[in-house]
Structures are given as structure tokens and as C-alpha cells.
């Protein structure tokens, strides 16, 4: 038992500090992906209900592709694809040398692609839940399109989309575990290294399992609060 | 007072108003052209990278990897469906102990990444090798494929239990009462009245779950199972040829799209009595 405590302690003997760093990486990766994914997802949702068929088609192709590919494959495609693509580009302009893409950056891009294509569906169904009269009322008041969107539609939209986006956030946290495959030092990577070095696989992978569970618990508590806050204007029935 | 005594002659329809190049139209056209260019680029790339030696060498491996993926997902979905039934019944049970246990089961498996579950089972259970050997289970857990099957079955059973519970909840209480009034006991009512109606509601989420499992199964490549992704990684590490990943993407995309369309047809067929 003491042995286990030493292994999990912070400092030279234990792996506590390495794993804490992994937790930090996992959380910051998810937090960095969130705004990017939300922004792209919102834009895609707006495009999907445009009157222009070209915009609708382009947006549909985007979601079909990134919802049809495994997340791990998307990650590899982005990581290796960007690396090879940039190398080819540099070779074309006469610059040689190997290029290493930052794994965190590749992770954010790949996760944002996946997150945004799912988020666009959530936003789209939220858009459809807002009656047309809300837009018309805004225009009747003389507000411009952007202003109607910002001041009338989005505040209602967020409230409707919140449960769906909450689910996506939980999925995002779980998907971050995949970046360990391209070598980013997240929870799973750090615990995996510790498991290999110390030969205590069950201890460390069990710890990783629990850490993800704790992250999920914290998220679901936070999301419940957020939803309650979003609903505070609604009548209690 | 004047009365019109001639009718206005029939006029041709006014010409279409010229479509204006709005921002939306410009950006939409650019984006569609981007996708078209990407598709052409993809075909050209695969054409230029076509190497009959590589295709002959790795093509059959890709197909066997595809079979591994499909069989792994198929079997684990089936096992998961069997496990999910008692879990879903536990979730709707009025007994607080049973329903809490079922809730904890579902929460644990849905709250953690599938990859962490897989690593815990594949690498973690190695720590208990003597104990597992003593009960004769080591032979099962030694094989990565079995571990993946085990992890996937448990994981999908939790998701399927949630789907089933939602579907059972969606059947109105009157159906239970009606069945009871006809003299069916609770088991008969569940089996013959509730479940068939619940499964129709559950059809779409089930389809999504199968698609999620096919995509999620790619992670078994990380524990040395040579599924489609595993074969891709092997081919890429041997040849350093990026077309391996492109082919994998094409394969996965085709499976998912085929499944999605088949599922849409299936749903249309099974719910045709509900159409108005």
C-alpha cells in the first residue's frame, strides 16, 4: 500500500506531478477546442439554413465528412496530412527540412473539426425551434440582420442549444484521450508511460479511468448549474 | 360609370430577375468550388499515387482489416444488446438499490473514454495475471481482440441501456394499463406490448450507436488489433505513403454512409404505419 502511495506521490519518486500535468493538458486541450468548435459549428448552422443552395450544400458536405470519419482517423489525417502537406509546400518554394507539427495544435484542429460538425446539428435544431416571428419582430423594430441575430436570436438559441452542447462537451472530453496516440502528454499518455515504467498497469490505467470520471462528474455538475441558470427566466411548472 | 369591355391580352411571363451576387452566394460558390476541387484533387492524388505493387500487397490486408472491424463491432453490438436489457430494466426499476446500481454502471461507462476502458482491460488486467490464470480466464484476456470485444460490449451495453430506457419511458403509461386490463402479466406486457413500441422509438438512436461503434472501434489499432485502422497504420509505417490514410478514410466513410442510408430505408419501412 505504501508502495502505491509513493508511486502516486508528487516529486522524483512518484508520478503524481507528471499525471497532474497530463490532467492540465487534457483540460486545456478541451477548453481550447471549445470556442473554435462552437464558432465553426455556429457558422455551419447558419450556412445550413441559408437560402443559397451552394452554402447549404457546402455545409452539408462538411458535416457528412467529419461525422463519417473515425475521430482517431481525423486526428491522424490532420497530424500527418498537415506535416506532409507543409513539407511539400516548403519543398516547392525551395526550403528543405523536416517539419514537426505541434501535437497540441493538431489535436485542437482535429477535435474542432469533429466537434463543430456535431455542434452545427445542435445549433440547427435550436434555430428551427425559434419562431420566425422573432426575426420579423426584430426587423419590424428596424434592427439590422446582425443586430437581430445578436440581440434577439442568439440569447434564445443558447438556452435551447445548451443541453445538446453539454452532451458534446462530455464527448469532447472523452475524445481528447485520443491525442495520446500522436504523443501529446495528456492523462492517458502520462499514465501509460508510468504504467510501462513501473509495471503497475492496473494502478495507473485505473487512475486514468477515475480521472476521466471525475472530469465527467465536474462537467455534469457545472452543466446542470449552467442549464439551471439558463432556465431562470422560465416559469416553474 | 365605365365598364371595361376589352380584356388585357395574355402577356408572356416577365423575365426572371437577374440573381444578384450577394455575399452568401459568393461565399457559397467559393465553398462548393473548394469541395469540388478537393474531390478532384483526391481522385488525382489517388490516381497518381496508384502503385500496383502496394495495392496487391496491402489491398487484401485492408479487406481483412475491414472484416475484423465489422465482426468486432457486430459481435460487441449483439452482446451489448443482451447485457443492455437487464441494465435498462434496472434503470426503470422502482427498487432504489437496483436503479442506483444500474445508473452507476451506465454513468461509469458513458463518462469515461472508450480508449481508457480498453487500456484498463488490456494492459491493466495484466497486473492480475496469476489470479486470472488461477481461474482460467487468462487465455481469454491475453488476446487483444478478446479484450477489445469485452471492453466494447460493456461500453455499448451502457449506451444501449440508456437508449432502451429512453424508449421504454416514451411508451405511454396507458399501454401498461391497457395490457394489464387485458389480463397480461407485467412480463407479457413488457415483451408483447411495450418493447415493440419502444424499439421503433429506439431505432434511430440504435443506428447512431452502431455508427459510433464503427468509428470508435478504430482505437483497437492502438492495442495491436489489426482492424482497418490497424492495417492502415501498419501500411503507413512500412511505406510512409500517405495514401494509406486516405484509403482508410474512404473505406470508413463508405461504411458509415452506407449504414446511414440503409438505416434510413429501414426506418421508413418499419414506421410506414405511423405515416399520415
Coordinates of C-alpha atoms in Angstrom, one line a residue:
Chain A
X1 CA 0.0 0.0 0.0
X2 CA 2.8 2.3 0.9
X3 CA 4.4 1.4 -2.3
X4 CA 1.4 2.6 -4.2
X5 CA 1.3 5.9 -2.3
X6 CA 5.0 6.5 -3.2
X7 CA 4.2 5.8 -6.8
X8 CA 1.4 8.3 -6.8
X9 CA 3.2 11.0 -4.8
X10 CA 4.5 14.2 -6.3
X11 CA 8.2 14.5 -6.7
X12 CA 11.0 12.4 -8.0
X13 CA 9.8 9.1 -6.7
X14 CA 6.2 9.4 -7.7
X15 CA 4.2 10.0 -10.8
X16 CA 1.8 12.4 -9.3
X17 CA 3.2 15.6 -10.8
X18 CA 3.5 14.1 -14.3
X19 CA -0.1 12.9 -14.2
X20 CA -1.3 16.3 -12.8
X21 CA 0.4 17.9 -15.8
X22 CA -1.5 15.4 -18.0
X23 CA -4.8 16.5 -16.5
X24 CA -3.8 20.1 -17.2
X25 CA -3.1 19.2 -20.8
X26 CA -6.4 17.3 -21.2
X27 CA -8.4 20.1 -19.7
X28 CA -6.7 22.9 -21.6
X29 CA -7.0 20.9 -24.9
X30 CA -10.7 20.6 -24.4
X31 CA -11.0 24.3 -23.4
X32 CA -9.0 25.4 -26.4
X33 CA -11.1 23.3 -28.8
X34 CA -14.4 24.5 -27.4
X35 CA -14.5 28.1 -28.7
X36 CA -13.1 27.1 -32.1
X37 CA -15.6 24.3 -32.5
X38 CA -18.5 26.4 -31.3
X39 CA -17.7 29.2 -33.7
X40 CA -17.3 27.0 -36.7
X41 CA -20.3 25.0 -35.7
X42 CA -22.4 28.1 -35.4
X43 CA -21.2 29.3 -38.8
X44 CA -22.0 26.0 -40.4
X45 CA -25.5 26.0 -38.8
X46 CA -26.1 29.5 -40.3
X47 CA -24.9 28.3 -43.7
X48 CA -27.2 25.2 -43.5
X49 CA -30.3 27.4 -43.3
X50 CA -29.3 29.9 -45.9
X51 CA -31.4 30.4 -48.9
X52 CA -28.4 29.9 -51.1
X53 CA -28.2 26.2 -52.2
X54 CA -24.5 26.4 -52.6
X55 CA -23.9 27.4 -49.0
X56 CA -26.3 24.7 -47.8
X57 CA -24.5 22.0 -49.9
X58 CA -21.0 23.1 -48.8
X59 CA -22.1 22.9 -45.2
X60 CA -23.8 19.5 -45.6
X61 CA -20.6 18.1 -47.2
X62 CA -18.6 19.3 -44.3
X63 CA -20.7 17.7 -41.6
X64 CA -21.2 14.5 -43.6
X65 CA -17.4 14.1 -44.0
X66 CA -16.4 14.8 -40.4
X67 CA -19.3 12.8 -38.9
X68 CA -18.4 9.9 -41.1
X69 CA -14.8 9.5 -40.2
X70 CA -13.5 8.0 -37.0
X71 CA -12.1 10.6 -34.7
X72 CA -8.8 8.8 -34.5
X73 CA -8.5 8.8 -38.2
X74 CA -9.4 12.5 -38.5
X75 CA -6.6 13.2 -35.9
X76 CA -4.1 11.2 -37.9
X77 CA -5.2 12.8 -41.2
X78 CA -4.7 16.2 -39.7
X79 CA -1.5 15.4 -37.9
X80 CA 0.3 13.6 -40.7
X81 CA -1.5 15.3 -43.5
X82 CA -0.6 18.8 -42.3
X83 CA 3.0 17.7 -41.7
X84 CA 3.4 16.2 -45.2
X85 CA 1.5 19.0 -46.8
X86 CA 3.6 21.7 -45.3
X87 CA 6.8 19.8 -46.2
X88 CA 5.7 19.5 -49.8
X89 CA 4.9 23.2 -49.8
X90 CA 8.3 24.1 -48.4
X91 CA 10.0 21.9 -50.9
X92 CA 8.1 23.6 -53.7
X93 CA 9.4 27.0 -52.6
X94 CA 12.9 25.6 -52.2
X95 CA 13.0 25.3 -48.4
X96 CA 14.0 21.8 -47.1
X97 CA 14.0 20.3 -43.7
X98 CA 11.6 18.2 -41.7
X99 CA 8.7 19.9 -40.1
X100 CA 7.1 18.8 -36.9
X101 CA 3.5 20.0 -36.3
X102 CA 2.8 20.8 -32.7
X103 CA 0.7 17.9 -31.4
X104 CA -1.5 20.3 -29.3
X105 CA -2.3 22.3 -32.4
X106 CA -3.1 19.3 -34.5
X107 CA -5.3 18.0 -31.6
X108 CA -7.2 21.3 -31.4
X109 CA -7.8 21.3 -35.2
X110 CA -8.9 17.7 -35.4
X111 CA -11.2 17.8 -32.4
X112 CA -12.6 21.2 -33.5
X113 CA -13.5 19.6 -36.9
X114 CA -15.4 16.8 -35.3
X115 CA -16.9 19.0 -32.5
X116 CA -18.1 21.6 -35.0
X117 CA -19.8 19.2 -37.3
X118 CA -21.9 17.8 -34.4
X119 CA -22.4 21.3 -32.9
X120 CA -23.8 22.5 -36.2
X121 CA -26.6 20.0 -35.9
X122 CA -27.4 21.1 -32.4
X123 CA -27.4 24.7 -33.4
X124 CA -29.5 24.0 -36.5
X125 CA -32.2 22.3 -34.4
X126 CA -32.1 25.1 -32.0
X127 CA -32.5 27.6 -34.8
X128 CA -35.6 25.7 -36.0
X129 CA -37.1 25.9 -32.5
X130 CA -37.1 29.7 -32.7
X131 CA -40.3 31.0 -34.4
X132 CA -40.0 33.1 -37.5
X133 CA -41.9 35.9 -35.7
X134 CA -38.9 36.6 -33.6
X135 CA -36.9 37.6 -36.7
X136 CA -39.9 39.5 -38.1
X137 CA -40.4 41.3 -34.8
X138 CA -36.8 42.4 -34.8
X139 CA -36.9 43.6 -38.4
X140 CA -40.2 45.5 -37.6
X141 CA -38.3 47.4 -34.9
X142 CA -35.9 48.5 -37.6
X143 CA -32.9 46.4 -36.4
X144 CA -30.4 45.2 -38.9
X145 CA -29.8 41.5 -39.6
X146 CA -26.7 41.2 -37.5
X147 CA -28.3 43.1 -34.6
X148 CA -31.4 40.8 -34.7
X149 CA -29.1 37.8 -34.6
X150 CA -27.0 39.1 -31.7
X151 CA -29.7 40.7 -29.5
X152 CA -32.8 38.5 -30.2
X153 CA -31.9 35.2 -31.7
X154 CA -28.6 34.1 -30.1
X155 CA -29.8 34.6 -26.4
X156 CA -32.7 32.3 -27.1
X157 CA -30.6 30.0 -29.2
X158 CA -28.0 29.4 -26.4
X159 CA -30.7 28.4 -24.0
X160 CA -32.3 25.9 -26.3
X161 CA -28.9 24.5 -27.5
X162 CA -27.4 24.2 -24.1
X163 CA -28.3 20.6 -23.3
X164 CA -27.1 19.4 -26.7
X165 CA -23.9 21.4 -26.4
X166 CA -23.4 20.0 -22.9
X167 CA -23.5 16.4 -24.3
X168 CA -21.0 17.5 -26.9
X169 CA -18.7 18.8 -24.3
X170 CA -18.8 15.5 -22.5
X171 CA -18.0 13.7 -25.8
X172 CA -15.2 16.2 -26.4
X173 CA -13.5 15.5 -23.1
X174 CA -13.6 11.8 -23.9
X175 CA -12.3 12.4 -27.4
X176 CA -9.3 14.3 -26.0
X177 CA -8.0 10.9 -24.8
X178 CA -7.2 10.1 -28.5
X179 CA -4.5 12.7 -28.7
X180 CA -2.3 10.4 -26.7
X181 CA -1.9 8.4 -29.9
X182 CA 0.0 11.2 -31.5
X183 CA 2.2 11.7 -28.5
X184 CA 0.6 14.6 -26.7
X185 CA 1.3 14.2 -22.9
X186 CA -2.3 14.1 -21.8
X187 CA -3.7 11.9 -18.9
X188 CA -3.7 8.7 -20.9
X189 CA -0.2 9.2 -22.2
X190 CA 1.3 10.1 -18.9
X191 CA -0.4 7.2 -17.1
X192 CA 0.6 4.9 -19.9
X193 CA 4.3 5.9 -19.5
X194 CA 4.0 5.4 -15.8
X195 CA 2.4 2.0 -16.3
X196 CA 5.2 0.9 -18.6
X197 CA 8.0 2.1 -16.4
X198 CA 6.6 0.9 -13.0
X199 CA 4.8 -2.2 -14.4
X200 CA 1.8 -1.2 -12.3
X201 CA -0.6 -1.1 -15.3
X202 CA -3.8 -1.6 -13.4
X203 CA -3.0 1.1 -10.9
X204 CA -2.2 3.8 -13.4
X205 CA -4.8 3.0 -16.0
X206 CA -7.3 2.7 -13.2
X207 CA -6.2 6.2 -12.1
X208 CA -6.6 7.5 -15.6
X209 CA -10.1 6.0 -15.7
X210 CA -11.0 7.6 -12.4
X211 CA -9.6 11.0 -13.5
X212 CA -11.8 11.0 -16.6
X213 CA -14.7 10.0 -14.4
X214 CA -14.0 12.9 -12.1
X215 CA -13.7 15.3 -15.1
X216 CA -17.1 14.0 -16.4
X217 CA -18.6 14.4 -12.9
X218 CA -17.4 18.0 -12.6
X219 CA -18.6 18.8 -16.1
X220 CA -22.0 17.4 -15.5
X221 CA -22.4 19.4 -12.2
X222 CA -21.2 22.5 -14.0
X223 CA -23.5 21.9 -16.9
X224 CA -26.5 21.3 -14.6
X225 CA -25.8 24.7 -12.9
X226 CA -25.5 26.4 -16.3
X227 CA -28.7 24.9 -17.5
X228 CA -30.5 26.0 -14.3
X229 CA -29.0 29.5 -14.8
X230 CA -30.2 29.5 -18.4
X231 CA -33.7 28.5 -17.3
X232 CA -34.0 31.0 -14.5
X233 CA -36.4 33.2 -16.5
X234 CA -38.7 30.3 -17.3
X235 CA -41.8 29.7 -15.3
X236 CA -41.6 26.9 -12.8
X237 CA -44.3 24.4 -13.5
Chain B
X1 CA -69.6 54.6 -64.8
X2 CA -67.4 52.9 -67.2
X3 CA -67.2 49.2 -67.8
X4 CA -64.2 47.5 -69.3
X5 CA -65.2 45.8 -72.5
X6 CA -61.8 44.5 -73.6
X7 CA -59.6 42.2 -71.7
X8 CA -55.9 42.8 -71.5
X9 CA -54.2 40.4 -73.8
X10 CA -52.3 37.5 -72.4
X11 CA -48.8 38.6 -71.6
X12 CA -45.7 36.5 -71.5
X13 CA -44.3 35.9 -68.1
X14 CA -41.9 38.7 -67.0
X15 CA -38.2 37.8 -67.3
X16 CA -36.5 36.3 -64.3
X17 CA -34.8 39.0 -62.3
X18 CA -31.1 38.6 -62.6
X19 CA -29.8 36.9 -59.4
X20 CA -27.6 39.2 -57.5
X21 CA -24.2 38.2 -56.3
X22 CA -24.8 38.6 -52.6
X23 CA -22.2 37.8 -50.0
X24 CA -23.9 34.5 -49.3
X25 CA -23.9 33.5 -52.9
X26 CA -20.3 34.4 -53.5
X27 CA -19.1 32.6 -50.4
X28 CA -21.3 29.6 -51.1
X29 CA -20.0 29.3 -54.6
X30 CA -16.4 29.5 -53.4
X31 CA -17.0 26.8 -50.8
X32 CA -18.7 24.5 -53.2
X33 CA -15.9 25.0 -55.6
X34 CA -13.5 24.3 -52.8
X35 CA -15.2 20.9 -52.2
X36 CA -15.3 20.1 -55.9
X37 CA -11.6 21.0 -56.1
X38 CA -10.9 18.8 -53.1
X39 CA -12.7 15.9 -54.6
X40 CA -10.9 16.2 -57.9
X41 CA -7.6 16.6 -56.0
X42 CA -8.4 13.5 -54.0
X43 CA -9.1 11.4 -57.2
X44 CA -6.0 12.8 -58.9
X45 CA -3.9 12.1 -55.9
X46 CA -5.1 8.5 -55.6
X47 CA -4.6 8.1 -59.3
X48 CA -1.0 9.4 -59.3
X49 CA -0.2 7.5 -56.1
X50 CA -1.6 4.3 -57.6
X51 CA 1.1 1.6 -57.2
X52 CA 0.0 -1.8 -58.2
X53 CA 2.7 -3.5 -56.1
X54 CA 1.4 -1.7 -52.9
X55 CA -2.2 -2.3 -53.8
X56 CA -1.5 -6.0 -54.3
X57 CA 0.4 -6.2 -51.1
X58 CA -1.8 -4.1 -48.8
X59 CA -5.2 -4.4 -50.5
X60 CA -6.1 -7.8 -49.2
X61 CA -4.8 -6.8 -45.8
X62 CA -7.1 -3.8 -45.8
X63 CA -10.0 -6.1 -46.7
X64 CA -9.2 -8.4 -43.8
X65 CA -8.9 -5.4 -41.5
X66 CA -12.3 -4.3 -42.7
X67 CA -13.7 -7.7 -41.8
X68 CA -12.0 -7.5 -38.4
X69 CA -13.6 -4.1 -37.8
X70 CA -17.1 -5.3 -38.9
X71 CA -17.0 -8.5 -37.0
X72 CA -15.7 -6.9 -33.8
X73 CA -18.5 -4.2 -34.0
X74 CA -21.2 -6.7 -35.0
X75 CA -20.4 -9.2 -32.2
X76 CA -20.0 -6.5 -29.5
X77 CA -23.2 -4.8 -30.5
X78 CA -25.0 -8.1 -30.2
X79 CA -23.5 -8.9 -26.8
X80 CA -24.1 -5.4 -25.7
X81 CA -27.8 -5.6 -26.7
X82 CA -28.1 -8.7 -24.5
X83 CA -26.5 -7.0 -21.5
X84 CA -28.3 -3.8 -22.0
X85 CA -31.8 -5.3 -21.4
X86 CA -31.3 -6.1 -17.7
X87 CA -29.4 -2.8 -17.2
X88 CA -32.3 -0.8 -18.8
X89 CA -34.8 -2.7 -16.7
X90 CA -32.7 -1.9 -13.7
X91 CA -32.7 1.8 -14.6
X92 CA -36.5 1.9 -14.7
X93 CA -36.9 -0.3 -11.7
X94 CA -38.7 1.1 -8.7
X95 CA -36.2 -0.5 -6.3
X96 CA -33.8 2.3 -5.4
X97 CA -30.8 0.0 -4.9
X98 CA -31.2 -1.7 -8.3
X99 CA -31.8 1.5 -10.1
X100 CA -28.8 3.2 -8.5
X101 CA -26.5 0.3 -9.4
X102 CA -27.8 0.4 -13.0
X103 CA -27.3 4.2 -13.0
X104 CA -23.7 3.9 -11.7
X105 CA -22.9 1.2 -14.4
X106 CA -24.2 3.4 -17.2
X107 CA -22.6 6.6 -15.8
X108 CA -19.2 5.0 -15.4
X109 CA -19.1 3.6 -18.9
X110 CA -20.5 6.7 -20.5
X111 CA -18.4 9.1 -18.5
X112 CA -15.0 7.7 -19.4
X113 CA -13.3 7.4 -22.8
X114 CA -13.6 4.0 -24.6
X115 CA -9.9 4.1 -25.1
X116 CA -9.3 4.4 -21.3
X117 CA -11.6 1.4 -20.7
X118 CA -9.8 -0.6 -23.4
X119 CA -6.3 0.2 -21.9
X120 CA -7.5 -0.6 -18.4
X121 CA -8.7 -4.0 -19.6
X122 CA -5.9 -4.9 -22.0
X123 CA -2.9 -3.6 -20.1
X124 CA -4.4 -3.3 -16.6
X125 CA -5.6 -6.8 -16.3
X126 CA -2.1 -8.0 -17.0
X127 CA -1.4 -7.0 -13.4
X128 CA -3.7 -9.8 -12.2
X129 CA -2.2 -12.4 -14.4
X130 CA -1.6 -15.0 -11.6
X131 CA -5.2 -14.6 -10.4
X132 CA -6.6 -14.8 -13.9
X133 CA -4.5 -17.8 -14.6
X134 CA -5.9 -19.5 -11.5
X135 CA -9.4 -19.1 -12.7
X136 CA -8.5 -19.9 -16.3
X137 CA -9.5 -16.6 -17.7
X138 CA -6.0 -15.5 -18.7
X139 CA -6.3 -17.3 -22.0
X140 CA -9.2 -15.1 -22.8
X141 CA -7.7 -11.8 -21.7
X142 CA -4.3 -12.5 -23.2
X143 CA -5.7 -11.8 -26.7
X144 CA -6.1 -8.2 -27.6
X145 CA -9.1 -9.0 -29.8
X146 CA -11.0 -10.6 -26.8
X147 CA -10.1 -7.6 -24.6
X148 CA -11.4 -5.2 -27.3
X149 CA -14.6 -7.3 -27.6
X150 CA -15.0 -7.3 -23.8
X151 CA -14.5 -3.6 -23.5
X152 CA -16.7 -2.7 -26.4
X153 CA -19.5 -5.0 -25.3
X154 CA -19.6 -3.4 -21.8
X155 CA -19.3 0.1 -23.3
X156 CA -22.0 -0.3 -25.8
X157 CA -24.3 -2.1 -23.4
X158 CA -24.3 1.1 -21.2
X159 CA -25.2 3.3 -24.2
X160 CA -27.8 0.8 -25.4
X161 CA -29.3 0.6 -22.0
X162 CA -29.8 4.4 -22.0
X163 CA -31.4 4.2 -25.5
X164 CA -33.7 1.4 -24.4
X165 CA -34.6 3.2 -21.1
X166 CA -35.5 6.4 -23.0
X167 CA -37.6 4.4 -25.5
X168 CA -39.4 2.4 -22.7
X169 CA -40.1 5.7 -20.9
X170 CA -41.5 7.1 -24.1
X171 CA -44.3 4.5 -24.3
X172 CA -47.3 6.0 -22.6
X173 CA -48.4 4.5 -19.2
X174 CA -51.8 3.7 -20.7
X175 CA -50.2 0.9 -22.7
X176 CA -49.1 -0.8 -19.5
X177 CA -52.5 -0.3 -18.0
X178 CA -54.3 -1.5 -21.2
X179 CA -52.2 -4.6 -21.2
X180 CA -52.9 -5.2 -17.5
X181 CA -56.6 -4.7 -18.2
X182 CA -56.4 -7.4 -20.9
X183 CA -55.0 -9.8 -18.2
X184 CA -51.4 -9.8 -19.3
X185 CA -48.9 -10.0 -16.6
X186 CA -46.0 -7.5 -16.4
X187 CA -43.5 -9.7 -18.3
X188 CA -46.0 -10.4 -21.1
X189 CA -47.0 -6.7 -21.3
X190 CA -43.3 -5.7 -21.5
X191 CA -42.5 -8.3 -24.1
X192 CA -45.5 -8.1 -26.3
X193 CA -46.8 -4.5 -25.9
X194 CA -44.1 -2.2 -24.6
X195 CA -40.9 -3.5 -26.2
X196 CA -42.2 -3.5 -29.8
X197 CA -43.3 0.1 -29.5
X198 CA -40.2 1.1 -27.7
X199 CA -37.9 -0.4 -30.3
X200 CA -39.4 1.8 -33.0
X201 CA -38.6 4.9 -31.0
X202 CA -35.1 3.4 -30.3
X203 CA -34.5 2.6 -34.0
X204 CA -32.7 5.9 -34.8
X205 CA -30.5 6.0 -31.7
X206 CA -29.6 2.4 -32.3
X207 CA -28.4 3.3 -35.8
X208 CA -26.4 6.2 -34.4
X209 CA -24.9 3.8 -31.8
X210 CA -23.7 1.3 -34.4
X211 CA -22.1 4.1 -36.4
X212 CA -20.4 5.5 -33.3
X213 CA -19.1 2.0 -32.5
X214 CA -17.7 1.5 -36.0
X215 CA -15.9 4.8 -35.7
X216 CA -14.9 4.2 -32.1
X217 CA -13.6 0.7 -33.0
X218 CA -10.6 2.4 -34.8
X219 CA -8.9 2.7 -31.4
X220 CA -8.3 -1.1 -31.2
X221 CA -5.4 -0.3 -33.6
X222 CA -3.6 1.1 -30.5
X223 CA -3.7 -2.3 -28.7
X224 CA -2.3 -4.3 -31.6
X225 CA -5.5 -5.5 -33.1
X226 CA -5.2 -5.2 -36.9
X227 CA -8.6 -3.9 -37.8
X228 CA -9.0 -1.4 -40.7
X229 CA -7.2 1.3 -38.8
X230 CA -4.5 -1.1 -37.6
X231 CA -3.7 -2.3 -41.1
X232 CA -3.7 1.4 -42.2
X233 CA -1.1 2.2 -39.5
X234 CA 1.0 -0.8 -40.4
X235 CA 0.9 0.1 -44.1
X236 CA 1.8 3.7 -43.4
X237 CA 4.7 2.8 -41.1
X238 CA 6.1 0.4 -43.7
X239 CA 5.7 2.6 -46.8
X240 CA 5.4 6.1 -45.3
X241 CA 2.8 6.6 -48.1
X242 CA 0.0 8.9 -47.0
X243 CA -2.5 7.3 -49.4
X244 CA -2.9 4.5 -46.8
X245 CA -4.8 7.0 -44.5
X246 CA -6.7 8.4 -47.5
X247 CA -7.9 4.9 -48.4
X248 CA -8.9 4.2 -44.8
X249 CA -10.9 7.4 -44.8
X250 CA -12.6 6.3 -48.0
X251 CA -13.4 2.9 -46.5
X252 CA -14.7 4.2 -43.2
X253 CA -16.7 7.0 -45.0
X254 CA -18.3 4.4 -47.3
X255 CA -19.3 2.1 -44.4
X256 CA -20.8 4.9 -42.4
X257 CA -22.7 6.4 -45.3
X258 CA -24.0 3.0 -46.4
X259 CA -25.1 2.2 -42.9
X260 CA -26.8 5.6 -42.5
X261 CA -28.7 5.2 -45.8
X262 CA -29.7 1.6 -45.1
X263 CA -30.9 2.7 -41.7
X264 CA -33.0 5.5 -43.2
X265 CA -34.7 3.0 -45.5
X266 CA -35.2 0.6 -42.7
X267 CA -36.8 3.2 -40.5
X268 CA -39.0 4.4 -43.3
X269 CA -40.1 0.8 -43.9
X270 CA -40.7 0.0 -40.2
X271 CA -42.6 3.2 -39.4
X272 CA -44.8 3.2 -42.5
X273 CA -47.9 2.5 -40.5
X274 CA -47.2 5.7 -38.5
X275 CA -47.1 7.9 -41.6
X276 CA -50.0 10.2 -42.1

